[in-house]
mmCIF file of C-alpha atoms in Angstrom:
data_model
loop_
_atom_site.group_PDB
_atom_site.id
_atom_site.type_symbol
_atom_site.label_atom_id
_atom_site.label_comp_id
_atom_site.label_asym_id
_atom_site.label_seq_id
_atom_site.Cartn_x
_atom_site.Cartn_y
_atom_site.Cartn_z
ATOM 1 C CA UNK H 1 3.893 -10.280 -3.683
ATOM 2 C CA UNK H 2 6.235 -12.819 -4.993
ATOM 3 C CA UNK H 3 6.244 -16.421 -4.160
ATOM 4 C CA UNK H 4 7.666 -16.097 -0.706
ATOM 5 C CA UNK H 5 6.125 -12.935 0.015
ATOM 6 C CA UNK H 6 4.236 -14.838 -2.499
ATOM 7 C CA UNK H 7 3.885 -17.757 -0.126
ATOM 8 C CA UNK H 8 4.046 -15.932 3.157
ATOM 9 C CA UNK H 9 4.246 -12.206 3.237
ATOM 10 C CA UNK H 10 6.144 -11.879 6.447
ATOM 11 C CA UNK H 11 6.165 -15.524 7.446
ATOM 12 C CA UNK H 12 6.102 -16.696 11.015
ATOM 13 C CA UNK H 13 9.795 -15.916 11.300
ATOM 14 C CA UNK H 14 9.966 -13.126 8.617
ATOM 15 C CA UNK H 15 11.890 -15.510 6.396
ATOM 16 C CA UNK H 16 12.352 -14.856 2.681
ATOM 17 C CA UNK H 17 14.475 -16.995 0.628
ATOM 18 C CA UNK H 18 14.122 -15.720 -2.750
ATOM 19 C CA UNK H 19 -12.306 16.119 2.815
ATOM 20 C CA UNK H 20 -15.480 13.766 2.849
ATOM 21 C CA UNK H 21 -16.794 11.351 0.211
ATOM 22 C CA UNK H 22 -18.804 12.442 -2.738
ATOM 23 C CA UNK H 23 -16.052 14.791 -4.092
ATOM 24 C CA UNK H 24 -15.315 15.073 -7.774
ATOM 25 C CA UNK H 25 -12.840 12.675 -9.322
ATOM 26 C CA UNK H 26 -10.928 15.532 -10.776
ATOM 27 C CA UNK H 27 -9.561 16.141 -7.293
ATOM 28 C CA UNK H 28 -7.075 13.401 -8.137
ATOM 29 C CA UNK H 29 -4.361 14.585 -10.418
ATOM 30 C CA UNK H 30 -3.299 12.668 -13.471
ATOM 31 C CA UNK H 31 0.179 14.316 -12.922
ATOM 32 C CA UNK H 32 2.966 11.840 -12.402
ATOM 33 C CA UNK H 33 5.528 14.611 -11.833
ATOM 34 C CA UNK H 34 8.439 14.022 -9.556
ATOM 35 C CA UNK H 35 11.418 16.210 -8.498
ATOM 36 C CA UNK H 36 14.365 16.610 -10.813
ATOM 37 C CA UNK H 37 17.493 14.792 -9.679
ATOM 38 C CA UNK H 38 20.286 16.904 -8.465
ATOM 39 C CA UNK H 39 23.906 16.447 -9.417
ATOM 40 C CA UNK H 40 24.957 15.223 -5.966
ATOM 41 C CA UNK H 41 23.501 12.006 -4.513
ATOM 42 C CA UNK H 42 21.250 12.363 -1.597
ATOM 43 C CA UNK H 43 22.782 11.085 1.630
ATOM 44 C CA UNK H 44 20.392 9.507 4.192
ATOM 45 C CA UNK H 45 20.326 6.798 6.897
ATOM 46 C CA UNK H 46 17.902 4.842 8.751
ATOM 47 C CA UNK H 47 17.504 5.594 12.454
ATOM 48 C CA UNK H 48 15.560 3.221 14.632
ATOM 49 C CA UNK H 49 12.745 4.871 16.553
ATOM 50 C CA UNK H 50 10.302 3.925 19.284
ATOM 51 C CA UNK H 51 13.055 1.694 20.704
ATOM 52 C CA UNK H 52 11.274 1.515 24.026
ATOM 53 C CA UNK H 53 8.447 -0.487 22.376
ATOM 54 C CA UNK H 54 8.307 -3.994 20.820
ATOM 55 C CA UNK H 55 6.232 -4.862 17.797
ATOM 56 C CA UNK H 56 5.146 -8.165 16.225
ATOM 57 C CA UNK H 57 5.087 -8.102 12.402
ATOM 58 C CA UNK H 58 4.495 -4.305 11.914
ATOM 59 C CA UNK H 59 3.075 -3.577 8.406
ATOM 60 C CA UNK H 60 1.516 -0.070 8.821
ATOM 61 C CA UNK H 61 2.381 3.138 10.627
ATOM 62 C CA UNK H 62 0.268 6.281 10.418
ATOM 63 C CA UNK H 63 -1.221 9.204 12.248
ATOM 64 C CA UNK H 64 -4.852 10.357 12.396
ATOM 65 C CA UNK H 65 -5.986 13.331 10.198
ATOM 66 C CA UNK H 66 -4.917 16.495 12.006
ATOM 67 C CA UNK H 67 -3.622 14.791 15.025
ATOM 68 C CA UNK H 68 0.097 14.742 15.381
ATOM 69 C CA UNK H 69 0.055 13.587 19.051
ATOM 70 C CA UNK H 70 -0.276 9.837 18.416
ATOM 71 C CA UNK H 71 1.036 7.043 16.210
ATOM 72 C CA UNK H 72 -1.040 4.019 15.143
ATOM 73 C CA UNK H 73 0.932 0.849 14.260
ATOM 74 C CA UNK H 74 -0.757 -2.159 12.561
ATOM 75 C CA UNK H 75 0.434 -5.655 13.475
ATOM 76 C CA UNK H 76 -0.344 -8.427 10.962
ATOM 77 C CA UNK H 77 -1.887 -10.647 13.512
ATOM 78 C CA UNK H 78 -4.847 -8.219 13.872
ATOM 79 C CA UNK H 79 -3.887 -5.696 16.540
ATOM 80 C CA UNK H 80 -3.531 -1.922 16.056
ATOM 81 C CA UNK H 81 -1.325 -0.244 18.715
ATOM 82 C CA UNK H 82 -1.450 3.368 19.639
ATOM 83 C CA UNK H 83 1.322 5.386 21.406
ATOM 84 C CA UNK H 84 2.459 8.965 22.018
ATOM 85 C CA UNK H 85 4.433 10.784 19.492
ATOM 86 C CA UNK H 86 7.375 10.837 21.873
ATOM 87 C CA UNK H 87 10.898 9.507 20.974
ATOM 88 C CA UNK H 88 11.176 8.177 24.575
ATOM 89 C CA UNK H 89 7.781 6.454 24.539
ATOM 90 C CA UNK H 90 7.805 3.211 26.434
ATOM 91 C CA UNK H 91 4.170 2.344 26.692
ATOM 92 C CA UNK H 92 1.484 1.588 24.082
ATOM 93 C CA UNK H 93 -2.186 0.719 24.211
ATOM 94 C CA UNK H 94 -4.592 -1.281 22.032
ATOM 95 C CA UNK H 95 -6.519 0.849 19.545
ATOM 96 C CA UNK H 96 -8.357 -2.298 18.294
ATOM 97 C CA UNK H 97 -7.803 -6.089 18.556
ATOM 98 C CA UNK H 98 -9.480 -8.203 15.970
ATOM 99 C CA UNK H 99 -6.934 -11.076 15.988
ATOM 100 C CA UNK H 100 -9.716 -13.551 16.567
ATOM 101 C CA UNK H 101 -11.189 -12.820 13.208
ATOM 102 C CA UNK H 102 -8.056 -12.518 11.251
ATOM 103 C CA UNK H 103 -6.559 -15.386 9.179
ATOM 104 C CA UNK H 104 -2.789 -15.015 8.726
ATOM 105 C CA UNK H 105 -2.319 -18.018 6.561
ATOM 106 C CA UNK H 106 -0.323 -17.392 3.470
ATOM 107 C CA UNK H 107 -0.045 -13.637 2.879
ATOM 108 C CA UNK H 108 -3.105 -12.889 4.927
ATOM 109 C CA UNK H 109 -3.688 -10.889 8.046
ATOM 110 C CA UNK H 110 -4.557 -7.436 8.976
ATOM 111 C CA UNK H 111 -3.279 -5.701 5.812
ATOM 112 C CA UNK H 112 -4.424 -2.097 5.811
ATOM 113 C CA UNK H 113 -6.083 0.761 7.680
ATOM 114 C CA UNK H 114 -7.404 4.118 6.668
ATOM 115 C CA UNK H 115 -8.844 6.910 8.817
ATOM 116 C CA UNK H 116 -11.953 8.555 7.439
ATOM 117 C CA UNK H 117 -10.993 12.122 6.492
ATOM 118 C CA UNK H 118 -13.571 13.334 9.036
ATOM 119 C CA UNK H 119 -12.412 10.881 11.694
ATOM 120 C CA UNK H 120 -12.259 13.679 14.381
ATOM 121 C CA UNK H 121 -16.026 14.098 14.005
ATOM 122 C CA UNK H 122 -17.329 10.623 12.974
ATOM 123 C CA UNK H 123 -14.771 8.334 14.619
ATOM 124 C CA UNK H 124 -14.876 6.033 11.514
ATOM 125 C CA UNK H 125 -11.738 3.925 10.637
ATOM 126 C CA UNK H 126 -11.575 1.302 7.811
ATOM 127 C CA UNK H 127 -9.681 -1.918 8.110
ATOM 128 C CA UNK H 128 -8.578 -4.338 5.401
ATOM 129 C CA UNK H 129 -8.006 -7.988 6.513
ATOM 130 C CA UNK H 130 -8.396 -11.601 5.536
ATOM 131 C CA UNK H 131 -10.920 -13.308 7.659
ATOM 132 C CA UNK H 132 -11.015 -16.869 8.929
ATOM 133 C CA UNK H 133 -13.517 -18.627 6.761
ATOM 134 C CA UNK H 134 -13.821 -21.180 3.941
ATOM 135 C CA UNK H 135 -12.776 -19.860 1.449
ATOM 136 C CA UNK H 136 -10.347 -17.185 2.773
ATOM 137 C CA UNK H 137 -12.162 -13.922 2.448
ATOM 138 C CA UNK H 138 -10.864 -10.401 2.167
ATOM 139 C CA UNK H 139 -12.898 -7.910 4.227
ATOM 140 C CA UNK H 140 -12.990 -4.116 3.972
ATOM 141 C CA UNK H 141 -14.858 -3.050 7.040
ATOM 142 C CA UNK H 142 -15.963 0.190 8.792
ATOM 143 C CA UNK H 143 -15.306 0.393 12.541
ATOM 144 C CA UNK H 144 -16.509 3.273 14.709
ATOM 145 C CA UNK H 145 -14.991 4.702 17.908
ATOM 146 C CA UNK H 146 -17.388 4.850 20.829
ATOM 147 C CA UNK H 147 -15.070 6.850 23.077
ATOM 148 C CA UNK H 148 -14.180 9.878 21.102
ATOM 149 C CA UNK H 149 -11.371 8.321 19.034
ATOM 150 C CA UNK H 150 -9.468 6.660 21.973
ATOM 151 C CA UNK H 151 -10.221 3.072 20.722
ATOM 152 C CA UNK H 152 -12.183 1.296 18.064
ATOM 153 C CA UNK H 153 -15.040 -1.057 19.074
ATOM 154 C CA UNK H 154 -14.596 -4.490 17.330
ATOM 155 C CA UNK H 155 -18.459 -4.935 17.828
ATOM 156 C CA UNK H 156 -19.067 -1.838 15.620
ATOM 157 C CA UNK H 157 -17.791 -3.609 12.500
ATOM 158 C CA UNK H 158 -19.755 -2.964 9.380
ATOM 159 C CA UNK H 159 -18.486 -5.012 6.392
ATOM 160 C CA UNK H 160 -18.275 -2.768 3.352
ATOM 161 C CA UNK H 161 -16.896 -5.206 0.678
ATOM 162 C CA UNK H 162 -15.831 -8.686 0.793
ATOM 163 C CA UNK H 163 -13.970 -10.898 -1.796
ATOM 164 C CA UNK H 164 -13.463 -14.586 -1.679
ATOM 165 C CA UNK H 165 -9.777 -15.537 -2.253
ATOM 166 C CA UNK H 166 -9.099 -18.530 -4.572
ATOM 167 C CA UNK H 167 -5.589 -18.856 -3.192
ATOM 168 C CA UNK H 168 -3.712 -17.831 0.008
ATOM 169 C CA UNK H 169 -1.375 -15.281 -1.567
ATOM 170 C CA UNK H 170 -1.515 -11.961 -3.545
ATOM 171 C CA UNK H 171 -4.173 -10.561 -1.296
ATOM 172 C CA UNK H 172 -2.972 -6.916 -1.684
ATOM 173 C CA UNK H 173 -4.923 -5.169 1.076
ATOM 174 C CA UNK H 174 -3.687 -1.672 1.245
ATOM 175 C CA UNK H 175 -6.458 0.968 1.521
ATOM 176 C CA UNK H 176 -6.311 4.807 1.435
ATOM 177 C CA UNK H 177 -8.743 7.631 1.218
ATOM 178 C CA UNK H 178 -7.956 9.634 -1.841
ATOM 179 C CA UNK H 179 -7.904 13.429 -2.073
ATOM 180 C CA UNK H 180 -11.376 13.147 -3.666
ATOM 181 C CA UNK H 181 -12.722 11.712 -0.344
ATOM 182 C CA UNK H 182 -13.317 8.284 -1.969
ATOM 183 C CA UNK H 183 -11.904 5.029 -0.557
ATOM 184 C CA UNK H 184 -9.393 3.242 -2.779
ATOM 185 C CA UNK H 185 -8.686 -0.509 -2.310
ATOM 186 C CA UNK H 186 -6.011 -2.645 -3.795
ATOM 187 C CA UNK H 187 -6.443 -6.331 -4.492
ATOM 188 C CA UNK H 188 -3.973 -8.730 -6.012
ATOM 189 C CA UNK H 189 -4.726 -11.193 -8.904
ATOM 190 C CA UNK H 190 -5.959 -13.960 -6.641
ATOM 191 C CA UNK H 191 -2.788 -15.719 -6.142
ATOM 192 C CA UNK H 192 -0.931 -18.895 -6.979
ATOM 193 C CA UNK H 193 1.750 -17.939 -9.602
ATOM 194 C CA UNK H 194 1.464 -16.636 -13.076
ATOM 195 C CA UNK H 195 -2.193 -15.613 -12.628
ATOM 196 C CA UNK H 196 -3.669 -18.937 -13.721
ATOM 197 C CA UNK H 197 -7.237 -17.603 -13.488
ATOM 198 C CA UNK H 198 -6.545 -14.700 -15.864
ATOM 199 C CA UNK H 199 -7.811 -12.158 -13.352
ATOM 200 C CA UNK H 200 -5.325 -9.373 -14.159
ATOM 201 C CA UNK H 201 -6.909 -8.730 -17.577
ATOM 202 C CA UNK H 202 -10.428 -9.651 -16.462
ATOM 203 C CA UNK H 203 -12.434 -6.518 -15.730
ATOM 204 C CA UNK H 204 -15.406 -8.527 -14.659
ATOM 205 C CA UNK H 205 -13.645 -9.437 -11.390
ATOM 206 C CA UNK H 206 -12.323 -7.226 -8.642
ATOM 207 C CA UNK H 207 -8.927 -9.079 -8.534
ATOM 208 C CA UNK H 208 -5.735 -7.420 -9.854
ATOM 209 C CA UNK H 209 -7.158 -3.925 -9.605
ATOM 210 C CA UNK H 210 -7.389 -0.717 -7.659
ATOM 211 C CA UNK H 211 -11.015 -0.053 -6.638
ATOM 212 C CA UNK H 212 -12.681 3.250 -5.799
ATOM 213 C CA UNK H 213 -15.938 3.470 -3.809
ATOM 214 C CA UNK H 214 -17.983 6.069 -1.993
ATOM 215 C CA UNK H 215 -18.378 4.874 1.620
ATOM 216 C CA UNK H 216 -20.372 8.011 2.557
ATOM 217 C CA UNK H 217 -23.377 7.253 0.373
ATOM 218 C CA UNK H 218 -25.235 4.131 -0.563
ATOM 219 C CA UNK H 219 -25.701 0.856 1.250
ATOM 220 C CA UNK H 220 -22.922 -0.206 2.019
ATOM 221 C CA UNK H 221 -21.328 2.090 -0.543
ATOM 222 C CA UNK H 222 -22.042 3.749 -3.976
ATOM 223 C CA UNK H 223 -19.961 4.071 -7.127
ATOM 224 C CA UNK H 224 -18.331 7.324 -7.995
ATOM 225 C CA UNK H 225 -19.951 8.660 -11.234
ATOM 226 C CA UNK H 226 -16.622 9.025 -12.979
ATOM 227 C CA UNK H 227 -15.315 5.370 -12.443
ATOM 228 C CA UNK H 228 -14.202 3.905 -15.778
ATOM 229 C CA UNK H 229 -16.896 1.153 -15.964
ATOM 230 C CA UNK H 230 -19.909 2.991 -14.653
ATOM 231 C CA UNK H 231 -21.658 2.959 -18.076
ATOM 232 C CA UNK H 232 -19.859 0.045 -19.780
ATOM 233 C CA UNK H 233 -18.846 -3.556 -19.286
ATOM 234 C CA UNK H 234 -16.617 -4.261 -16.282
ATOM 235 C CA UNK H 235 -16.930 -4.067 -12.586
ATOM 236 C CA UNK H 236 -18.137 -0.572 -11.676
ATOM 237 C CA UNK H 237 -15.786 -0.445 -8.576
ATOM 238 C CA UNK H 238 -12.653 -0.731 -10.814
ATOM 239 C CA UNK H 239 -10.426 2.392 -11.015
ATOM 240 C CA UNK H 240 -7.438 0.720 -12.725
ATOM 241 C CA UNK H 241 -6.402 -2.814 -13.389
ATOM 242 C CA UNK H 242 -3.753 -5.229 -14.812
ATOM 243 C CA UNK H 243 -1.890 -5.533 -11.494
ATOM 244 C CA UNK H 244 -0.333 -8.578 -9.955
ATOM 245 C CA UNK H 245 -0.063 -7.717 -6.283
ATOM 246 C CA UNK H 246 -0.221 -4.021 -5.292
ATOM 247 C CA UNK H 247 1.001 -4.555 -1.760
ATOM 248 C CA UNK H 248 1.794 -0.975 -0.933
ATOM 249 C CA UNK H 249 0.868 2.306 -2.628
ATOM 250 C CA UNK H 250 0.052 5.921 -1.633
ATOM 251 C CA UNK H 251 -1.041 9.330 -2.787
ATOM 252 C CA UNK H 252 1.367 12.188 -3.234
ATOM 253 C CA UNK H 253 0.009 14.795 -0.881
ATOM 254 C CA UNK H 254 1.092 17.604 -3.203
ATOM 255 C CA UNK H 255 0.115 16.525 -6.682
ATOM 256 C CA UNK H 256 -2.455 13.933 -5.580
ATOM 257 C CA UNK H 257 -0.870 11.236 -7.955
ATOM 258 C CA UNK H 258 -1.233 7.641 -6.871
ATOM 259 C CA UNK H 259 2.142 5.748 -6.767
ATOM 260 C CA UNK H 260 2.312 2.042 -6.483
ATOM 261 C CA UNK H 261 4.713 -0.821 -6.106
ATOM 262 C CA UNK H 262 3.428 -3.860 -8.030
ATOM 263 C CA UNK H 263 5.221 -7.083 -6.933
ATOM 264 C CA UNK H 264 6.578 -9.096 -9.845
ATOM 265 C CA UNK H 265 6.598 -12.716 -10.729
ATOM 266 C CA UNK H 266 10.043 -14.191 -11.376
ATOM 267 C CA UNK H 267 11.995 -11.406 -13.053
ATOM 268 C CA UNK H 268 10.769 -7.832 -12.707
ATOM 269 C CA UNK H 269 9.486 -5.443 -10.013
ATOM 270 C CA UNK H 270 7.800 -2.197 -11.135
ATOM 271 C CA UNK H 271 6.713 1.213 -10.078
ATOM 272 C CA UNK H 272 3.460 2.451 -11.483
ATOM 273 C CA UNK H 273 1.772 5.894 -11.518
ATOM 274 C CA UNK H 274 -1.937 4.900 -11.489
ATOM 275 C CA UNK H 275 -4.480 6.727 -13.548
ATOM 276 C CA UNK H 276 -8.165 6.118 -13.965
ATOM 277 C CA UNK H 277 -9.061 3.580 -16.575
ATOM 278 C CA UNK H 278 -5.525 2.381 -17.229
ATOM 279 C CA UNK H 279 -4.478 -1.254 -17.741
ATOM 280 C CA UNK H 280 -1.035 -1.969 -16.251
ATOM 281 C CA UNK H 281 -0.503 -5.153 -18.277
ATOM 282 C CA UNK H 282 -0.269 -8.190 -15.920
ATOM 283 C CA UNK H 283 -0.261 -11.049 -16.943
ATOM 284 C CA UNK H 284 0.396 -10.144 -20.458
ATOM 285 C CA UNK H 285 3.406 -8.256 -19.282
ATOM 286 C CA UNK H 286 5.668 -8.378 -16.208
ATOM 287 C CA UNK H 287 7.088 -4.781 -16.066
ATOM 288 C CA UNK H 288 7.739 -3.687 -19.579
ATOM 289 C CA UNK H 289 8.518 -7.279 -20.630
ATOM 290 C CA UNK H 290 6.209 -9.926 -22.291
ATOM 291 C CA UNK H 291 5.391 -12.579 -19.689
ATOM 292 C CA UNK H 292 6.239 -16.131 -20.767
ATOM 293 C CA UNK H 293 6.495 -15.062 -24.377
ATOM 294 C CA UNK H 294 8.876 -13.386 -26.708
ATOM 295 C CA UNK H 295 6.144 -11.186 -28.220
ATOM 296 C CA UNK H 296 2.796 -10.069 -26.844
ATOM 297 C CA UNK H 297 -0.040 -7.669 -27.685
ATOM 298 C CA UNK H 298 0.524 -4.822 -25.289
ATOM 299 C CA UNK H 299 -1.876 -2.335 -27.063
ATOM 300 C CA UNK H 300 -3.745 -0.195 -24.608
ATOM 301 C CA UNK H 301 -1.442 -1.073 -21.804
ATOM 302 C CA UNK H 302 0.483 1.450 -19.630
ATOM 303 C CA UNK H 303 4.153 0.705 -18.827
ATOM 304 C CA UNK H 304 5.630 1.207 -15.437
ATOM 305 C CA UNK H 305 7.466 4.408 -14.707
ATOM 306 C CA UNK H 306 10.404 2.346 -13.708
ATOM 307 C CA UNK H 307 11.408 -1.192 -12.994
ATOM 308 C CA UNK H 308 14.238 -3.394 -11.715
ATOM 309 C CA UNK H 309 15.289 -6.901 -12.249
ATOM 310 C CA UNK H 310 15.874 -9.688 -9.636
ATOM 311 C CA UNK H 311 19.517 -9.027 -9.559
ATOM 312 C CA UNK H 312 18.552 -5.823 -7.497
ATOM 313 C CA UNK H 313 15.823 -7.283 -5.423
ATOM 314 C CA UNK H 314 12.790 -9.596 -5.559
ATOM 315 C CA UNK H 315 9.694 -8.015 -3.868
ATOM 316 C CA UNK H 316 9.102 -4.346 -4.287
ATOM 317 C CA UNK H 317 7.510 -2.433 -1.309
ATOM 318 C CA UNK H 318 5.847 0.676 -2.388
ATOM 319 C CA UNK H 319 6.369 3.913 -0.417
ATOM 320 C CA UNK H 320 5.655 7.526 -0.539
ATOM 321 C CA UNK H 321 6.624 10.689 -2.381
ATOM 322 C CA UNK H 322 8.750 12.637 0.056
ATOM 323 C CA UNK H 323 7.040 15.852 1.233
ATOM 324 C CA UNK H 324 8.896 16.422 4.538
ATOM 325 C CA UNK H 325 11.204 19.210 5.406
ATOM 326 C CA UNK H 326 14.105 17.510 7.186
ATOM 327 C CA UNK H 327 15.788 16.291 3.980
ATOM 328 C CA UNK H 328 15.383 19.071 1.341
ATOM 329 C CA UNK H 329 17.460 17.205 -1.361
ATOM 330 C CA UNK H 330 14.811 14.365 -1.176
ATOM 331 C CA UNK H 331 11.742 16.643 -1.565
ATOM 332 C CA UNK H 332 9.527 15.488 -4.357
ATOM 333 C CA UNK H 333 11.219 11.996 -4.898
ATOM 334 C CA UNK H 334 9.291 8.766 -4.707
ATOM 335 C CA UNK H 335 10.777 6.523 -2.066
ATOM 336 C CA UNK H 336 10.413 2.644 -2.280
ATOM 337 C CA UNK H 337 12.169 -0.423 -1.177
ATOM 338 C CA UNK H 338 12.584 -4.167 -1.501
ATOM 339 C CA UNK H 339 11.594 -6.774 0.939
ATOM 340 C CA UNK H 340 14.375 -9.322 0.081
ATOM 341 C CA UNK H 341 17.447 -7.173 0.580
ATOM 342 C CA UNK H 342 16.301 -4.049 2.328
ATOM 343 C CA UNK H 343 17.439 -1.772 -0.415
ATOM 344 C CA UNK H 344 15.695 1.658 -0.569
ATOM 345 C CA UNK H 345 15.554 3.834 -3.674
ATOM 346 C CA UNK H 346 14.631 7.358 -4.604
ATOM 347 C CA UNK H 347 12.950 8.033 -7.850
ATOM 348 C CA UNK H 348 13.539 11.308 -9.619
ATOM 349 C CA UNK H 349 13.380 12.583 -13.253
ATOM 350 C CA UNK H 350 16.396 13.639 -15.142
ATOM 351 C CA UNK H 351 16.863 16.824 -17.360
ATOM 352 C CA UNK H 352 14.806 15.375 -20.189
ATOM 353 C CA UNK H 353 12.076 13.918 -18.013
ATOM 354 C CA UNK H 354 13.192 10.290 -17.907
ATOM 355 C CA UNK H 355 12.991 8.405 -14.617
ATOM 356 C CA UNK H 356 16.279 8.179 -12.665
ATOM 357 C CA UNK H 357 16.767 6.148 -9.607
ATOM 358 C CA UNK H 358 19.356 6.430 -6.772
ATOM 359 C CA UNK H 359 20.006 3.802 -4.126
ATOM 360 C CA UNK H 360 19.613 5.609 -0.713
ATOM 361 C CA UNK H 361 20.208 2.816 1.721
ATOM 362 C CA UNK H 362 21.165 -0.854 1.752
ATOM 363 C CA UNK H 363 19.557 -1.718 4.957
ATOM 364 C CA UNK H 364 19.746 -5.496 5.017
ATOM 365 C CA UNK H 365 16.353 -5.642 6.770
ATOM 366 C CA UNK H 366 13.152 -7.288 5.536
ATOM 367 C CA UNK H 367 11.087 -4.247 4.667
ATOM 368 C CA UNK H 368 7.477 -4.831 5.049
ATOM 369 C CA UNK H 369 5.960 -1.386 4.637
ATOM 370 C CA UNK H 370 6.652 2.373 4.753
ATOM 371 C CA UNK H 371 4.901 4.965 6.911
ATOM 372 C CA UNK H 372 4.276 8.693 6.614
ATOM 373 C CA UNK H 373 3.805 11.263 9.439
ATOM 374 C CA UNK H 374 1.414 14.145 9.147
ATOM 375 C CA UNK H 375 4.573 16.345 8.658
ATOM 376 C CA UNK H 376 5.631 14.357 5.595
ATOM 377 C CA UNK H 377 8.497 12.591 7.151
ATOM 378 C CA UNK H 378 8.906 8.897 6.201
ATOM 379 C CA UNK H 379 9.426 5.727 8.205
ATOM 380 C CA UNK H 380 10.343 2.152 7.386
ATOM 381 C CA UNK H 381 9.136 -0.991 8.960
ATOM 382 C CA UNK H 382 10.994 -4.273 8.873
ATOM 383 C CA UNK H 383 12.366 -7.173 10.868
ATOM 384 C CA UNK H 384 10.045 -6.214 13.790
ATOM 385 C CA UNK H 385 11.378 -2.641 14.115
ATOM 386 C CA UNK H 386 10.544 0.859 12.991
ATOM 387 C CA UNK H 387 13.078 3.304 11.431
ATOM 388 C CA UNK H 388 12.946 6.912 10.328
ATOM 389 C CA UNK H 389 14.666 7.999 7.151
ATOM 390 C CA UNK H 390 16.809 10.854 8.274
ATOM 391 C CA UNK H 391 19.659 13.048 6.795
ATOM 392 C CA UNK H 392 23.018 11.407 7.032
#
């Protein structure tokens, strides 16, 4: 994220000044299709939900596969709360508490969670967090429920992948199971500012990349046979690279495309459609623009689908392609926001296939993340609260 999400993602006071594994990779589509923009603007608003509960630094909201009865909310300090899918809910319980392990310094903390696609049977959940150690270390760990999915046992932790962080920012941390059953992991460029270590363009490091691993085979994982660097130079875990800080991203549940908001440096924020083996340019480029240079060699690099300058916001928060039913005019649009000013956009395509954006809401909240229900409806977290995007 950028320097203040760059320096402290949420900050102690949320202050910002400036299917199972082993499937075939073809299960993920290379399609970056979105809905065609209509002539009339979409009218939506944010409606606060779960008002009977209080949350500390919410950065994730999700439901377990096939279970619409509960919500799971991630708090950055290292706690996952679980509560009933009830608009009048007033009580929550702890699904897992690993706050004693979690280091919240800089942009660290509990940063991501992914249910195994077969969670109902195997009870496995994967957490992404930065751990208290020297140096600061990112952990991707498997935890297993020992009470039929009611809670996760902290003692069941099995570290899957660890990465020592050279700085305290740009940790990335979002994780998702893809439609192919593999676990996808997002890491930033290692931090500081401007990518001083050159990690974004270095495929011999796991920084600045989306990784893809098979957690159902191997010890502790195996590499999918169709990963880009399986038979050539580069880290075999890498799926795509050239990213600065992929804080939040998601799969379109209909097309299976991977949509990502990559947080910019000082000038540009970008939305990327991630494809296997593609290089998204950082730190040669920031968005579509040469970084710290009037000219640059961008050969072999993939431009973002859209971008915006820092007159419109300063830290992009990636969201989801809307696949709910409550707002038909939003169906098939990619929804994303900005931490600094709380603005939320919808990304469509126009009549000739060029990206077209519409401002949906100027919320004024410090957006930290989006959430998606099993029914495809979307939620927004920010300033310690949870909101649903609803028709206006």
